[in-house]
PDB file of C-alpha atoms in Angstrom:
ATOM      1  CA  UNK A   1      -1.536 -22.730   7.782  1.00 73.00           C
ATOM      2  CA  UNK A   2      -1.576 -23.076   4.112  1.00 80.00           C
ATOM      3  CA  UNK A   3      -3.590 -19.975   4.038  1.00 89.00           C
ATOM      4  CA  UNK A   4      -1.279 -17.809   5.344  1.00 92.00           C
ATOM      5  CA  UNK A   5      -0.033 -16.249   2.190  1.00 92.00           C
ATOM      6  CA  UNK A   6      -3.317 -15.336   0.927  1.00 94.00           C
ATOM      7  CA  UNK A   7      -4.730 -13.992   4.141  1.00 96.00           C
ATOM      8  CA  UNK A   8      -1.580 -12.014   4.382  1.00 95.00           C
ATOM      9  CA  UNK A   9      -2.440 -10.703   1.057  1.00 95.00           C
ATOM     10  CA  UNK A  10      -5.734  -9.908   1.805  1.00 96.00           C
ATOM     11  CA  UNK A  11      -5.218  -8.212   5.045  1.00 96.00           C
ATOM     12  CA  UNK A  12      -2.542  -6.268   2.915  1.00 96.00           C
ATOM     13  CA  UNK A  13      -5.108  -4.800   0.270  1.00 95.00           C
ATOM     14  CA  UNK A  14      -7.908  -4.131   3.296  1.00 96.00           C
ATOM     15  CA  UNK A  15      -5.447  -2.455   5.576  1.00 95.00           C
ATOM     16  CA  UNK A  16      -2.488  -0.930   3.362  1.00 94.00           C
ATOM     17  CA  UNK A  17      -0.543  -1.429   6.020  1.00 93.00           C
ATOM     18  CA  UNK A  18       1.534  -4.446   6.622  1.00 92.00           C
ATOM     19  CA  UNK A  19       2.020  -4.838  10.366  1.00 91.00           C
ATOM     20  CA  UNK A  20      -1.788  -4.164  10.783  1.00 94.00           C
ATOM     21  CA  UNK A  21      -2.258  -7.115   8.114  1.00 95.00           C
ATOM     22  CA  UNK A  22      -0.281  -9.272  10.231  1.00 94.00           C
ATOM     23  CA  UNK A  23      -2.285  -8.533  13.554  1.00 96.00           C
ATOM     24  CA  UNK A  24      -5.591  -9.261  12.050  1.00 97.00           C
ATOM     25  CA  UNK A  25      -4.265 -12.710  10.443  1.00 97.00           C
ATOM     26  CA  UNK A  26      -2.341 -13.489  14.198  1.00 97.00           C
ATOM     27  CA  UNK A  27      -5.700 -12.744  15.875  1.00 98.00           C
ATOM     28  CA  UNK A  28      -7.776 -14.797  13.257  1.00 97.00           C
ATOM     29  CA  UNK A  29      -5.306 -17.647  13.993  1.00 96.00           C
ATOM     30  CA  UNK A  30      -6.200 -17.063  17.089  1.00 97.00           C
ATOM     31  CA  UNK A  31      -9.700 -17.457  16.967  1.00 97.00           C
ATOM     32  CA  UNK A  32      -9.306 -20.932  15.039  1.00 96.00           C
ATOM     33  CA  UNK A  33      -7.140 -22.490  17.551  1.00 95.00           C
ATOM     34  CA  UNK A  34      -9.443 -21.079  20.344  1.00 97.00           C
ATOM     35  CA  UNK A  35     -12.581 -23.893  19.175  1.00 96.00           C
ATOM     36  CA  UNK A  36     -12.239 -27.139  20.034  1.00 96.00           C
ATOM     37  CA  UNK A  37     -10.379 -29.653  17.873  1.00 94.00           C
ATOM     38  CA  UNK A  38     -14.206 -31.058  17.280  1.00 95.00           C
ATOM     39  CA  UNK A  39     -15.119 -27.520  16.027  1.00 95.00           C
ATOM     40  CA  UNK A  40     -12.446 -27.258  13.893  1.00 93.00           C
ATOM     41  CA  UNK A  41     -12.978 -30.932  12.108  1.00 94.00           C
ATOM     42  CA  UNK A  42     -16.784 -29.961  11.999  1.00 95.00           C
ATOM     43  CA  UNK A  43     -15.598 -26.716   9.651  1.00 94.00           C
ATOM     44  CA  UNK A  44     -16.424 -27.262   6.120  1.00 93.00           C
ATOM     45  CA  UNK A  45     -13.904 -25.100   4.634  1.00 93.00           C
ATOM     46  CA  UNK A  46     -11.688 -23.607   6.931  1.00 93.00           C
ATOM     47  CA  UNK A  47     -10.264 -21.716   4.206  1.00 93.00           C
ATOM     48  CA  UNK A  48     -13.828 -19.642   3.624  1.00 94.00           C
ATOM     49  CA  UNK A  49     -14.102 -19.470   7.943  1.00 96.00           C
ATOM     50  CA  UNK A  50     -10.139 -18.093   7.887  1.00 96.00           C
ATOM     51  CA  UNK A  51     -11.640 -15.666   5.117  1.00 96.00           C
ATOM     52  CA  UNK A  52     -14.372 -14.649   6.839  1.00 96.00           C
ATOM     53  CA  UNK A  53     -13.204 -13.600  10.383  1.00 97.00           C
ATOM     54  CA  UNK A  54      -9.947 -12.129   8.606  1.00 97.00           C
ATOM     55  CA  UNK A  55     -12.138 -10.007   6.414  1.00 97.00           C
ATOM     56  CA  UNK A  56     -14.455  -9.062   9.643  1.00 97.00           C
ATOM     57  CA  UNK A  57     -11.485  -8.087  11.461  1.00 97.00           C
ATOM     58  CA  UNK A  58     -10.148  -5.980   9.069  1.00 97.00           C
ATOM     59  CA  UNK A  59     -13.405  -4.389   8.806  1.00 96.00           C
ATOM     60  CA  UNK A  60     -13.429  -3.332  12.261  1.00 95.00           C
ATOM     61  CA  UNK A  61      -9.607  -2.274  11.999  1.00 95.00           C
ATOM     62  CA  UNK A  62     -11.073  -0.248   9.073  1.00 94.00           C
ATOM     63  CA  UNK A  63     -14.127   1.621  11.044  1.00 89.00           C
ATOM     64  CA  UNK A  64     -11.288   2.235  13.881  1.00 89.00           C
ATOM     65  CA  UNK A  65      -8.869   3.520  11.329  1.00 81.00           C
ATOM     66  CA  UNK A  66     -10.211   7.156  11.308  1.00 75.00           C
ATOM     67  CA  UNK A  67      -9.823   7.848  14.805  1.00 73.00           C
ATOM     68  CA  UNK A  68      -6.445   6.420  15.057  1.00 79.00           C
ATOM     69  CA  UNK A  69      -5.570   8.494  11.735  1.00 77.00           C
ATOM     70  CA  UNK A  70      -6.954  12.008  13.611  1.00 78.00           C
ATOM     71  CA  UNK A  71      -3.852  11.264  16.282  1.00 85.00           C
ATOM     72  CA  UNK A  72      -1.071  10.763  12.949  1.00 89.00           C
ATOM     73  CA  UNK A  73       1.068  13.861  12.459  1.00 92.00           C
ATOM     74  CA  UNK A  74       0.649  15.050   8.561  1.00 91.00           C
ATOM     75  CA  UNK A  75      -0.608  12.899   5.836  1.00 94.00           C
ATOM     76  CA  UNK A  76      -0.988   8.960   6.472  1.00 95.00           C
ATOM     77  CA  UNK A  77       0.484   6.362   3.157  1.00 95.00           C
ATOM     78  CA  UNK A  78      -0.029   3.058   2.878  1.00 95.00           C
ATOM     79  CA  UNK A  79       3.402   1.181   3.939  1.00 95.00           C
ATOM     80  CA  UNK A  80       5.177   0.262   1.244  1.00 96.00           C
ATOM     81  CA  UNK A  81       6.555  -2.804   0.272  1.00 93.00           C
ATOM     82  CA  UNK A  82       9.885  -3.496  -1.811  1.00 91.00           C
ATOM     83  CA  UNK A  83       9.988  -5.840  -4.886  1.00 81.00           C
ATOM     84  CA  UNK A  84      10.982  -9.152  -2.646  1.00 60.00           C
ATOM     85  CA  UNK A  85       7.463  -8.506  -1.141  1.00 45.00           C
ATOM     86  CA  UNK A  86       7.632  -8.390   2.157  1.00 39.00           C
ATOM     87  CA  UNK A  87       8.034 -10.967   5.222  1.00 37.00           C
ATOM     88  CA  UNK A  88       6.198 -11.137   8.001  1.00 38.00           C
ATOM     89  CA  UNK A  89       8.171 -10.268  11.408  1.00 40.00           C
ATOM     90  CA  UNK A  90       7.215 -13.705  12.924  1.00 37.00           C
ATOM     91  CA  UNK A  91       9.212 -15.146  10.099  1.00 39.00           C
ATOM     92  CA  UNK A  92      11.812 -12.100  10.599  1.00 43.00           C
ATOM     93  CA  UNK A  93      11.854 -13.063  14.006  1.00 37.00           C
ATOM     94  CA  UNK A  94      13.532 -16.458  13.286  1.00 34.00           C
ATOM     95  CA  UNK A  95      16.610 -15.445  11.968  1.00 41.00           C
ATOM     96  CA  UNK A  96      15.708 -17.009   8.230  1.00 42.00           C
ATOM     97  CA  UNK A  97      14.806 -15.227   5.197  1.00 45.00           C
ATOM     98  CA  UNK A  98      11.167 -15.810   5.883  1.00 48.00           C
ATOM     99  CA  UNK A  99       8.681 -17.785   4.960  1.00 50.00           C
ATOM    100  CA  UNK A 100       7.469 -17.670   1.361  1.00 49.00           C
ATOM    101  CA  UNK A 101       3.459 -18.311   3.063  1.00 50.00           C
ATOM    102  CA  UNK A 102       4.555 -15.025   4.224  1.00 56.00           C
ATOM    103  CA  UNK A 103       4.897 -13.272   0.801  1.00 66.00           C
ATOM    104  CA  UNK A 104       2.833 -10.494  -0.486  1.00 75.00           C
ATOM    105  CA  UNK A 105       2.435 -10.784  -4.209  1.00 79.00           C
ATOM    106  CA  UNK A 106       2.877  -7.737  -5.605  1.00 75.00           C
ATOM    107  CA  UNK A 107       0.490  -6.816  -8.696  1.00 80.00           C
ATOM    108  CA  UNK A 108      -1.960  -4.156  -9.604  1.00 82.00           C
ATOM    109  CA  UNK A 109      -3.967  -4.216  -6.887  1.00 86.00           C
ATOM    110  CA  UNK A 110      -0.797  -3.630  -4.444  1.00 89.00           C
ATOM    111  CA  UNK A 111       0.314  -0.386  -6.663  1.00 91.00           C
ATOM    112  CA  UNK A 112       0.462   2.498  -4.242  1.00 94.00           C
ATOM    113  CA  UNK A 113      -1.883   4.621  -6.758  1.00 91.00           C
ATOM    114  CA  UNK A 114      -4.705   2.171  -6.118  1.00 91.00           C
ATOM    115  CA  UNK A 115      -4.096   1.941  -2.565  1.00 94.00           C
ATOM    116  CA  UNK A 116      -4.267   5.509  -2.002  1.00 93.00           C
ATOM    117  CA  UNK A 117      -7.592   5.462  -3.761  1.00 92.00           C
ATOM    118  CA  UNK A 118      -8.899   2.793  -1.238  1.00 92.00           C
ATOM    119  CA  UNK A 119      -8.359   4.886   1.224  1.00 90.00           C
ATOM    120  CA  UNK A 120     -11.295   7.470  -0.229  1.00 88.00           C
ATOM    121  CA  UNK A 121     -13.944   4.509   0.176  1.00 92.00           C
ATOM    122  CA  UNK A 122     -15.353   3.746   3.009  1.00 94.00           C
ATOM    123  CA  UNK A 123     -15.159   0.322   4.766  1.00 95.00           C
ATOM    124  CA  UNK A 124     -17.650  -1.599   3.787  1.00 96.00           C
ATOM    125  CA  UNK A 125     -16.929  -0.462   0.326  1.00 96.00           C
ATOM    126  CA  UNK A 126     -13.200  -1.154   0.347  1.00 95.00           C
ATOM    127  CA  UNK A 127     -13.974  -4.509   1.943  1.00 96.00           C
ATOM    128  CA  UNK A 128     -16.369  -5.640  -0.962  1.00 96.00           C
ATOM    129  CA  UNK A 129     -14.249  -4.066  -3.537  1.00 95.00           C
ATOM    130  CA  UNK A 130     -11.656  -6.244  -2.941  1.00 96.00           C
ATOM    131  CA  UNK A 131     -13.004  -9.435  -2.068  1.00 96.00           C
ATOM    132  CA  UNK A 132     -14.980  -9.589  -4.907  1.00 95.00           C
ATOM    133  CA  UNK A 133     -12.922  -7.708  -7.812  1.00 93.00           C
ATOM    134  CA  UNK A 134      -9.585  -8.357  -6.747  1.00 93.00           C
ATOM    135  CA  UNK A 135     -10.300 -11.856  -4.883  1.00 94.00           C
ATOM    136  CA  UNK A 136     -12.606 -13.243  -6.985  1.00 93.00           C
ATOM    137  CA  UNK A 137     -15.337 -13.988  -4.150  1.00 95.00           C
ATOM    138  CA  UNK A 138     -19.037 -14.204  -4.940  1.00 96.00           C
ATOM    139  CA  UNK A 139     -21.316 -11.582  -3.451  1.00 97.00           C
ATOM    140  CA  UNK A 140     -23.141 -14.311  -1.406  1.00 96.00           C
ATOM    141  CA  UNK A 141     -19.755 -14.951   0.377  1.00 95.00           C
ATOM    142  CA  UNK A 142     -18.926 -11.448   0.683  1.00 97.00           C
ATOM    143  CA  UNK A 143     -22.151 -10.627   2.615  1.00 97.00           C
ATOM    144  CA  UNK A 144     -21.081 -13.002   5.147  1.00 95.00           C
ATOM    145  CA  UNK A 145     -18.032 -10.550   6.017  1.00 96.00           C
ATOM    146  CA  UNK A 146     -19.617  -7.260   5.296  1.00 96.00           C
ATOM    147  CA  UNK A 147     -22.837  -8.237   7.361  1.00 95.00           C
ATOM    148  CA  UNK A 148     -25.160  -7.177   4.687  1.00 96.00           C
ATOM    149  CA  UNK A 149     -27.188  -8.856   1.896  1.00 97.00           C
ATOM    150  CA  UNK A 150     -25.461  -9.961  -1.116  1.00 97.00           C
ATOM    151  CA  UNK A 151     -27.870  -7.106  -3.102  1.00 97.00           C
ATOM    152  CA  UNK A 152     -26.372  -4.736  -0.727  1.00 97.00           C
ATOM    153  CA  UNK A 153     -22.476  -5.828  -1.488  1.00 97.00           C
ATOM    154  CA  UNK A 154     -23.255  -5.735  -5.319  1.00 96.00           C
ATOM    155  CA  UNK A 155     -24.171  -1.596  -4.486  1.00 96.00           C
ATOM    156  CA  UNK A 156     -21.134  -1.232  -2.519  1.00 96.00           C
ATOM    157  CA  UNK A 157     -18.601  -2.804  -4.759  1.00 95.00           C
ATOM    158  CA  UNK A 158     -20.573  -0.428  -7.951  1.00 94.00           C
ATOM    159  CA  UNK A 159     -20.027   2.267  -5.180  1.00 93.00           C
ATOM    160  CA  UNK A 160     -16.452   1.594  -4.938  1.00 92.00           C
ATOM    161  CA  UNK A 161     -15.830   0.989  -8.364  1.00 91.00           C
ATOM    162  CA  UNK A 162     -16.934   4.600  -8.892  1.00 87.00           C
ATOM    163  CA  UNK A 163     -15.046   6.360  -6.497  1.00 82.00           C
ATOM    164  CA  UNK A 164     -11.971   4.158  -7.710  1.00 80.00           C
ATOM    165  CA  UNK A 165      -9.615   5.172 -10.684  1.00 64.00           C
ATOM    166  CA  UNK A 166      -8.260   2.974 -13.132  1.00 50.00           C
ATOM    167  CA  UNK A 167      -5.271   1.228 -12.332  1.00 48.00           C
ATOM    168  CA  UNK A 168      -4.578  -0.603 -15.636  1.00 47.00           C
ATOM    169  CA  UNK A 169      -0.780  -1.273 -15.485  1.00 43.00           C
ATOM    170  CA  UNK A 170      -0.705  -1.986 -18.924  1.00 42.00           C
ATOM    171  CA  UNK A 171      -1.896   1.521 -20.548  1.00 55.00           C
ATOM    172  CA  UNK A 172       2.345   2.312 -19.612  1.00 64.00           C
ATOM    173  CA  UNK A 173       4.793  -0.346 -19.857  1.00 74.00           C
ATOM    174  CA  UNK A 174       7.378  -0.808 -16.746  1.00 79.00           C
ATOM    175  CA  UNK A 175      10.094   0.508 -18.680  1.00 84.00           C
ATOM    176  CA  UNK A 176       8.426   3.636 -20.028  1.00 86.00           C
ATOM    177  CA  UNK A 177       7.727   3.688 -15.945  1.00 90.00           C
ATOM    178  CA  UNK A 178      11.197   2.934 -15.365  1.00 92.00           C
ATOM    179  CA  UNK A 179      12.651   5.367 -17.927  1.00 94.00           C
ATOM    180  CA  UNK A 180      10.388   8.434 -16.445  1.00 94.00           C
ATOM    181  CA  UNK A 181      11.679   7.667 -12.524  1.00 96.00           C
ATOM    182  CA  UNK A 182      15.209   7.444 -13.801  1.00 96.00           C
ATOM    183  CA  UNK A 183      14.844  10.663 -15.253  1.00 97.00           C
ATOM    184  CA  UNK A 184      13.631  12.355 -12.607  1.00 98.00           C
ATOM    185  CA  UNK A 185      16.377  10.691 -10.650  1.00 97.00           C
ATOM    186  CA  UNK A 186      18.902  12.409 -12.561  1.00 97.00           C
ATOM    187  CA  UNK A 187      17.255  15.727 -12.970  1.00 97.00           C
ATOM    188  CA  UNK A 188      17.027  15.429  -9.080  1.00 97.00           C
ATOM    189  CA  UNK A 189      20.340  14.438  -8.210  1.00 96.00           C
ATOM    190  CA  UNK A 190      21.242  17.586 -10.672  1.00 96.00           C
ATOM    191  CA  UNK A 191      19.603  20.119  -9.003  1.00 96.00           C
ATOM    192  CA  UNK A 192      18.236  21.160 -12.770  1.00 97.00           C
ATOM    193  CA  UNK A 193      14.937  22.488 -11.590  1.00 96.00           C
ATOM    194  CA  UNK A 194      13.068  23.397 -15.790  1.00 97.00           C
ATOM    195  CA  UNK A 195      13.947  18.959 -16.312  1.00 97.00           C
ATOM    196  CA  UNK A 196      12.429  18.184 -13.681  1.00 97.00           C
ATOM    197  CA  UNK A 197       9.161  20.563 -13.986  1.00 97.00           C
ATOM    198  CA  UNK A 198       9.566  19.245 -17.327  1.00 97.00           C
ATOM    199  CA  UNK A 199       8.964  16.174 -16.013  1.00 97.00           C
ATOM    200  CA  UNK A 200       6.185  16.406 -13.960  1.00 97.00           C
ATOM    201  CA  UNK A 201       2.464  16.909 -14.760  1.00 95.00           C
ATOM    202  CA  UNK A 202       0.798  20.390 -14.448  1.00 96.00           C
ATOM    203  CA  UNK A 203      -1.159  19.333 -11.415  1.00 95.00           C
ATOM    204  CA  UNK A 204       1.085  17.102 -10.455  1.00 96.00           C
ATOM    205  CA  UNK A 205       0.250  16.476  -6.506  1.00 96.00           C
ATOM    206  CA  UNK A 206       3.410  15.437  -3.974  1.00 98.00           C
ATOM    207  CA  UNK A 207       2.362  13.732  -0.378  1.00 97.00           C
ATOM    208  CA  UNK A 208       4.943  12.686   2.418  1.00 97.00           C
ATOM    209  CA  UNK A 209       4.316  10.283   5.117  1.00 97.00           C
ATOM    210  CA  UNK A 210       6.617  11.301   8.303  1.00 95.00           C
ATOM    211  CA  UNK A 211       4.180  11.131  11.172  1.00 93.00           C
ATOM    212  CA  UNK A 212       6.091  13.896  12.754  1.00 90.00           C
ATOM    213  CA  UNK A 213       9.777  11.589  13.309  1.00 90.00           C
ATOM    214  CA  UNK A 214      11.250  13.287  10.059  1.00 91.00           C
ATOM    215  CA  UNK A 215      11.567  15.961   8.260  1.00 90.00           C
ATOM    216  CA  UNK A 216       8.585  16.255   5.515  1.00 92.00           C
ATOM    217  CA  UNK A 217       6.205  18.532   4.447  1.00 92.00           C
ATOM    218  CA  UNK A 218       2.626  18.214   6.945  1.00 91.00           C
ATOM    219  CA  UNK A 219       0.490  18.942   3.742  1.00 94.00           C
ATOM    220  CA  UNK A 220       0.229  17.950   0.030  1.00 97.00           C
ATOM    221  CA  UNK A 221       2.518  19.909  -2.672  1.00 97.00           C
ATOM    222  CA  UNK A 222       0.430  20.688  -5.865  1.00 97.00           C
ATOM    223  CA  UNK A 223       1.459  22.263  -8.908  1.00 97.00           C
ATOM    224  CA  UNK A 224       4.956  21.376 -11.211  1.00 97.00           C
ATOM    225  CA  UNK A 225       7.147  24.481 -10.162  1.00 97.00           C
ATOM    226  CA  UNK A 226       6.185  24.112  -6.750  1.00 98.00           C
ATOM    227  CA  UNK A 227       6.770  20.252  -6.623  1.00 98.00           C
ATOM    228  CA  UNK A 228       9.916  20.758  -8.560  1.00 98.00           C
ATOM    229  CA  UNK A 229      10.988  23.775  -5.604  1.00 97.00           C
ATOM    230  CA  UNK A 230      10.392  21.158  -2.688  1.00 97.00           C
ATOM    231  CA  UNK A 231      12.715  18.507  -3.921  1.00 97.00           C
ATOM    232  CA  UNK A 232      14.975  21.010  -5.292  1.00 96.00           C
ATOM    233  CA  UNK A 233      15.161  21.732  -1.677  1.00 96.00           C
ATOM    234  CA  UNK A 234      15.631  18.433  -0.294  1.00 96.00           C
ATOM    235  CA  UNK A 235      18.057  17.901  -2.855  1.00 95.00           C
ATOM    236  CA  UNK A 236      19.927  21.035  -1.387  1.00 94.00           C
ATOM    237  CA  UNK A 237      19.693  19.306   2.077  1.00 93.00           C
ATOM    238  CA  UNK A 238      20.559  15.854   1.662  1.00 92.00           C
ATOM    239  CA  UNK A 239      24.018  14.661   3.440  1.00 92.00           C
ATOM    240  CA  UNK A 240      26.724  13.883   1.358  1.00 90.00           C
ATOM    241  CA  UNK A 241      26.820  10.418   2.513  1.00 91.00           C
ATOM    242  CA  UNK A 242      23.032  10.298   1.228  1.00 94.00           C
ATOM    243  CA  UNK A 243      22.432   7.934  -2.048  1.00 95.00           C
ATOM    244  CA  UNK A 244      19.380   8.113  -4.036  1.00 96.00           C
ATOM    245  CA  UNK A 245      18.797   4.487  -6.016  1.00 96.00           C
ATOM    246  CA  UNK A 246      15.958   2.703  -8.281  1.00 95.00           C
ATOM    247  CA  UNK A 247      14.468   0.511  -6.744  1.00 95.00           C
ATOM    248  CA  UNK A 248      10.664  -1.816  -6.928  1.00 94.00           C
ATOM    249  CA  UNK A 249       8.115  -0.136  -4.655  1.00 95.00           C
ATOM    250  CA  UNK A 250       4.676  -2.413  -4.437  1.00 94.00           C
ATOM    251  CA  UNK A 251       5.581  -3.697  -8.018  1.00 91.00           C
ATOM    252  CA  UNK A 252       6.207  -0.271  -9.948  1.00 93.00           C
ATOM    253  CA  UNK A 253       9.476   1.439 -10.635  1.00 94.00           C
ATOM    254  CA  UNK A 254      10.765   3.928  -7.402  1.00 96.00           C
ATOM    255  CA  UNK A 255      12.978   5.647  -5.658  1.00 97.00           C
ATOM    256  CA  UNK A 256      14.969   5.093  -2.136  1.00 97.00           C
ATOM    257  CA  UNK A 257      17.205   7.069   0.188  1.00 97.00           C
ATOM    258  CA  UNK A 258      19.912   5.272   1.706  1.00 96.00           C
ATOM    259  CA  UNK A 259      21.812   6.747   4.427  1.00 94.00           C
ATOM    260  CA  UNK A 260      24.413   4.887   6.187  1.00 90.00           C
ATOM    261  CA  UNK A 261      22.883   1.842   4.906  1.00 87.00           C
ATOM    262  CA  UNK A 262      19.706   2.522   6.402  1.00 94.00           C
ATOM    263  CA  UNK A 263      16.737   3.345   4.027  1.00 96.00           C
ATOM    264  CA  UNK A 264      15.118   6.878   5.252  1.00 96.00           C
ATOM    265  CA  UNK A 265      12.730   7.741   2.237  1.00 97.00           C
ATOM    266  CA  UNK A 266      11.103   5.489  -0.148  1.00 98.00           C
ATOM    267  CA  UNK A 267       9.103   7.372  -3.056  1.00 98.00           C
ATOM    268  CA  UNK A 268       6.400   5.826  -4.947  1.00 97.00           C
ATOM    269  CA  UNK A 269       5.491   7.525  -8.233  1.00 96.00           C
ATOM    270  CA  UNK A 270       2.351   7.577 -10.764  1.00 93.00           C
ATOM    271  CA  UNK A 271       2.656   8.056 -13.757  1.00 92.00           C
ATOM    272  CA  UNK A 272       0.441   9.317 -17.133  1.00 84.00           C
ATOM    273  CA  UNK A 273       0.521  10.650 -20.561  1.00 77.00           C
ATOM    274  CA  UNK A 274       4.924   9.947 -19.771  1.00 76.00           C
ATOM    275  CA  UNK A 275       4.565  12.913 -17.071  1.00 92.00           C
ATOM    276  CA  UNK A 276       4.480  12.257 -13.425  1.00 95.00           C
ATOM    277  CA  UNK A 277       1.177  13.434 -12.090  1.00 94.00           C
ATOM    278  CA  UNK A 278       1.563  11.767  -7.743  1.00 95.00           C
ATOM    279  CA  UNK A 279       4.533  11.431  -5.687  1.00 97.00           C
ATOM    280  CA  UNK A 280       4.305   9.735  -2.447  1.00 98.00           C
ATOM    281  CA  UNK A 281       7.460  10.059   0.037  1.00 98.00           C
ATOM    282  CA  UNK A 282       7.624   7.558   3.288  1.00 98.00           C
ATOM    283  CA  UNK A 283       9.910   8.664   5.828  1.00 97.00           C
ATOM    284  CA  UNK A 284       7.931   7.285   8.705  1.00 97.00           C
ATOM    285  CA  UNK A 285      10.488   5.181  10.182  1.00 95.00           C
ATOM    286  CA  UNK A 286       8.642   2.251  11.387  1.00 94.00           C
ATOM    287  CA  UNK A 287       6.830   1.435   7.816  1.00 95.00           C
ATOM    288  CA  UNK A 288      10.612   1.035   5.921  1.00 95.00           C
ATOM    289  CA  UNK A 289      12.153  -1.776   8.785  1.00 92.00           C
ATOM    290  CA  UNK A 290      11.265  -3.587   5.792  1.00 90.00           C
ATOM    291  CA  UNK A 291      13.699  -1.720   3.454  1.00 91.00           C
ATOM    292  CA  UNK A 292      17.397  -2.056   5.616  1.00 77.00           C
TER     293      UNK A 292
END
């Protein structure tokens, strides 16, 4: 059980979706405790076989993901996760404050830019990107999970690596990050439409994740004044009762909605050159349980 945590983080980064992460660990538990206690002693490293049939799993969550996404209403977002990382709803399920082997550790790799760029790749690609770049496994061991020959991962991690952005926290500090969310915070909660195209990047592209049980818009906003318009709007529309406040959202600075104490949108932002250039709303209900 002592690799709980970092299957849970693995299943994260392959999946982008925590309750799907912990399915695929649950089911490679599963599989362990279904060998014989002389099969399990006979395991070399049950770390590397936990590993392995998480990673295959995923995989096949992965090639499945497409058809499932076909069925979502509007655009689909990785579910995001606030800055006490997230617990799994076994641990939630005893009463405590959850396991710490539970914890997703939130760093670049988590950052809701470079998840949204995973989800371009396909999943063979995705897989081998992040077992070997992000987990530090050797293409030999990566091969076992991908089914393919170690030459073959080495193309599909290149492959990846190409279709992937940069995601180098460090080109912006967190409080240049922090400064340019509070400032559209402000400029939001003013209704003062020039700040916040000021704000925002000429192409700047806006993306909500409803799956038809809120209010959002079904397609991607592009463009600063018409960004700016949309949230101008939702500013116009928001209850009274409604509270807007900073918050951590997979490790960057962000933005919540609280309503009656229950969160109802949590945006992630990314941010270049001190404009915003992507904002990504959640109001899907059942990816913010996390967040009340």
């Amino acid at each position: 059980m002592s690799e709980r945590r970092h299957l849970i983080n693995l299943a994260y980064r392959l999946l982008g979706s925590l309750a799907e992460a912990e399915d695929a660990v649950q089911e490679t538990y599963a599989r362990w405790y279904a060998m014989s206690a002389e099969q399990r002693d006979a395991t070399r490293s049950p770390g590397g076989w936990l590993t392995t049939v998480a990673g295959r799993i995923c995989l096949n969550v992965l090639g499945s993901a497409r058809a499932r996404r076909e069925r979502y209403v509007g655009e689909w977002i990785p579910e995001p996760l606030p800055e006490s990382a997230a617990w799994s709803s076994a641990s939630e399920a005893r009463g405590g404050a959850g396991d710490p082997a539970d914890r997703i550790t939130l760093d670049e790799s988590v950052t809701m830019a470079f998840l949204v760029t995973l989800e371009a790749m396909t999943p063979a690609e995705r897989v081998a990107l992040i077992l070997h770049d992000v987990f530090g496994y050797p293409f030999p061991e990566v091969a076992k999970v991908v089914g393919r020959a170690p030459a073959a991962c080495r193309q599909l991690a290149s492959s990846a690596r190409r279709r992937a952005r940069s995601f180098d926290v460090t080109q912006m500090s967190r409080n240049r990050q922090a400064e340019a969310v509070r400032a559209f915070k402000k400029a939001w909660e003013a209704q003062d439409i020039e700040a916040l195209i000021g704000l925002l990047d000429p192409d700047v592209t806006a993306i909500a994740d409803s799956n038809g049980l809120a209010q959002a818009a079904l397609g991607p906003i592009e463009g600063a004044e018409r960004v700016a318009r949309h949230y101008l709007t939702i500013a116009e529309r928001m209850p009274a009762s409604a509270a807007v406040v900073e918050c951590v959202v997979n490790g960057q600075p962000g933005l919540a909605v609280q309503q009656d104490g229950a969160t109802v949108t949590v945006l992630a932002f990314d941010i270049g050159e001190n404009r915003i250039t992507n904002i990504w709303a959640v109001l899907n209900p059942d990816k913010l349980q996390r967040w009340s």
